[in-house]
C-alpha positions in Angstrom: 0.0 0.0 0.0 1.3 3.4 -0.9 1.7 6.0 1.9 -1.1 8.4 2.3 -0.6 12.1 2.0 1.6 14.4 0.0 5.2 13.5 -0.8 7.6 16.2 -1.7 9.6 15.4 -4.9 12.4 17.9 -4.6 13.1 20.7 -2.2 15.8 23.3 -1.9 18.1 22.3 0.9 17.5 24.4 4.0 19.6 24.9 7.1 16.9 26.6 9.1 13.2 26.0 9.7 11.3 27.9 7.0 8.4 27.0 4.7 9.4 24.5 2.0 9.0 25.4 -1.6 8.4 22.2 -3.5 8.3 21.0 -7.0 6.1 18.0 -8.0 3.5 16.9 -5.4 1.8 13.6 -4.9 3.1 10.0 -4.9 6.1 10.2 -7.2 6.0 6.4 -7.7 2.5 6.7 -9.2 1.1 10.1 -10.1 -2.3 8.4 -10.8 -1.8 10.0 -14.3 -0.3 7.9 -17.0 1.1 10.9 -18.9 2.9 12.2 -15.8 4.4 8.8 -15.1 5.6 8.6 -18.7 7.1 12.1 -18.5 8.9 11.3 -15.3 10.4 8.1 -16.8 11.1 9.7 -20.2 9.1 6.9 -21.8 8.8 8.3 -25.3 6.8 5.4 -26.7 4.2 5.7 -24.0 3.9 9.5 -24.4 3.4 9.0 -28.1 0.8 6.4 -27.5 -1.1 8.5 -25.0 -1.0 11.6 -27.3 -2.3 9.5 -30.2 -5.1 8.3 -28.0 -6.2 11.8 -27.1 -4.3 12.7 -23.9 -3.8 16.4 -23.7 -0.1 17.5 -23.3 -1.2 20.1 -20.7 -3.4 17.8 -18.6 -2.5 18.4 -15.0 -3.3 16.2 -12.0 -5.0 17.1 -8.8 -1.8 18.7 -7.5 -1.4 20.8 -10.7 1.6 18.9 -11.9 1.9 19.1 -15.7 3.6 16.6 -18.0 6.2 19.2 -19.1 7.0 20.3 -15.6 7.6 16.7 -14.6 9.8 16.0 -17.6 11.8 19.1 -16.7 12.1 18.3 -13.1 13.5 14.8 -13.9 15.7 16.0 -16.7 13.8 14.2 -19.4 14.8 16.5 -22.3 13.5 14.2 -25.1 10.2 13.9 -23.4 10.0 17.7 -23.0 10.7 18.1 -26.8 7.9 15.7 -27.6 5.4 17.4 -25.4 6.3 20.8 -26.7 6.0 19.6 -30.3 2.4 18.5 -29.4 1.4 21.8 -27.8 2.5 21.8 -24.2 2.7 25.2 -22.7 6.3 26.1 -22.2 5.5 28.7 -19.5 2.6 26.9 -18.0 2.6 27.0 -14.2 2.8 23.7 -12.3 1.5 24.6 -9.0 3.9 27.4 -8.0 6.6 27.2 -10.7 7.3 26.9 -14.5 9.0 24.0 -16.3 12.1 26.1 -16.6 12.2 26.7 -12.9 11.6 23.0 -12.3 14.7 22.2 -14.4 16.8 24.8 -12.6 15.8 23.8 -9.1 16.7 20.2 -10.0 20.0 21.1 -11.6 19.2 19.7 -15.1 21.2 22.1 -17.2 20.5 20.3 -20.5 16.8 20.5 -20.0 16.9 24.1 -18.9 19.1 25.1 -21.8 16.7 23.4 -24.2 13.7 25.2 -22.8 15.5 28.5 -23.1 16.3 27.7 -26.7 12.6 27.1 -27.2 11.9 30.6 -25.8 10.9 29.8 -22.3 10.4 33.1 -20.5 13.1 33.5 -17.9 11.2 36.4 -16.3 8.1 34.5 -15.2 8.0 34.4 -11.4 6.9 31.8 -8.8 4.4 32.5 -6.0 7.2 34.2 -4.0 8.1 36.5 -6.9 11.3 34.7 -7.6 12.4 34.6 -11.2 14.5 31.8 -12.8 17.6 34.0 -12.3 17.0 34.4 -8.6 16.6 30.7 -8.3 19.8 30.0 -10.1 21.6 32.7 -8.1 20.3 31.2 -4.9 21.7 27.8 -5.9 25.1 29.3 -6.7 24.8 28.1 -10.3 26.9 30.6 -12.2 26.7 28.8 -15.5 22.9 28.8 -15.4 22.9 32.5 -14.2 24.9 33.4 -17.3 22.7 31.4 -19.6 19.6 33.1 -18.2 21.2 36.6 -18.6 22.0 35.8 -22.2 18.4 34.8 -22.7 17.1 38.1 -21.4 16.6 37.6 -17.7 16.0 40.8 -15.7 19.1 41.2 -13.6 17.4 43.6 -11.2 14.1 41.8 -10.7 13.0 42.1 -7.1 11.0 39.2 -5.5 8.1 39.7 -3.1 10.5 40.6 -0.3 12.5 43.0 -2.4 15.5 40.8 -2.8 17.3 40.8 -6.2 19.4 38.0 -7.8 22.6 39.5 -6.3 21.0 39.4 -2.8 19.9 35.8 -3.4 23.4 34.7 -4.1 24.7 36.4 -1.0 22.0 35.2 1.3 21.7 31.5 0.3 22.6 29.1 3.1 23.5 26.0 1.2 26.1 26.8 -1.4 29.9 26.8 -1.3 32.0 29.9 -1.0 33.5 29.2 -4.4 30.0 28.9 -6.1 28.8 32.0 -4.3 31.8 34.0 -5.5 31.5 32.8 -9.1 27.9 33.7 -9.2 28.5 37.1 -7.8 31.2 37.7 -10.3 28.9 36.8 -13.2 26.1 39.0 -11.9 28.5 42.0 -11.6 30.0 41.4 -15.0 26.5 41.6 -16.5 25.8 44.8 -14.6 24.1 44.0 -11.4 23.8 47.0 -9.1 26.3 46.5 -6.2 24.4 49.1 -4.1 20.9 47.8 -4.5 18.8 47.8 -1.3 15.5 46.1 -0.6 14.4 48.5 2.2 11.2 49.8 0.5 9.9 46.4 -0.4 10.4 44.9 3.1 8.8 47.9 4.7 5.8 47.4 2.6 5.4 43.7 3.4 6.1 44.0 7.1 9.6 42.6 6.8 8.6 38.9 6.6 11.1 36.6 4.8 9.1 33.8 3.0 11.8 32.1 1.0 13.3 28.7 1.3 16.9 28.6 2.3 17.1 32.0 3.9 17.2 32.8 7.6 13.7 33.5 9.1 15.1 36.4 11.1 17.5 38.3 9.0 19.5 41.2 10.4 20.3 42.5 6.9 16.9 44.2 6.3 17.5 47.0 3.8 21.2 46.5 3.6 23.3 46.7 0.4 25.2 43.7 -1.0 28.4 45.0 0.6 26.8 45.2 4.0 25.3 41.7 3.6 28.6 40.2 2.4 30.6 41.9 5.2 28.3 40.8 7.9 28.6 37.2 6.7 32.4 37.3 6.5 32.5 37.0 2.7 35.7 39.1 2.5 36.6 38.2 -1.1 33.1 39.1 -2.2 33.3 42.4 -0.4 36.4 43.2 -2.3 34.8 42.3 -5.6 31.7 44.4 -4.8 33.7 47.4 -3.9 35.9 47.0 -7.0 32.6 47.2 -9.0 31.4 50.4 -7.3 29.8 48.9 -4.2 29.9 50.9 -1.0 
């Protein structure tokens, strides 16, 4: 018998107790939806059979998982291609996030790169206002950050708490110092504002931090990237920010 309740497919690693942002929901061993199971497994023959028999490429289950988002989350690029060729919505939301965001969260560069090549919009945001660029920066994924910027991602997009991608890279709790530095360097190279502050946004929403992977009580409210980096002991990043006009 399968366990009752919602299973979480993939979560951003957190070091503190904050609300979890999840990807696919439901029993991942059996979505109760043949198309989702086939997308998860990359079963091209089964997807083709289901499409030929009238299954809709955008048909979501009770948890709002879509076939394309599941294919993206599990890195099934060929399945994603097939679904898109049959009319799947490339920017369609799966619960909280898009297929591109699913691929980025799960670290599937090939699938994310393919979706960008097919004109996935890097500026669609999730329920927390996080764009694909903020997600990649939060993960310390400098290569994906650069790919998104080259695809037209807004480098100064602020999420619901006022944090921009540069802030996301500085405030993430589960990335290495090397990945953080590499991500910051890419963002600065592409023109990220080293003096951006989120003070106005956080005053408006009462100063509540809703994101996964960030501290629930953050002393850096309204601070600039330099102040955040300095308070966290990121000395090399402080030097990099100041060299690029930060203060």
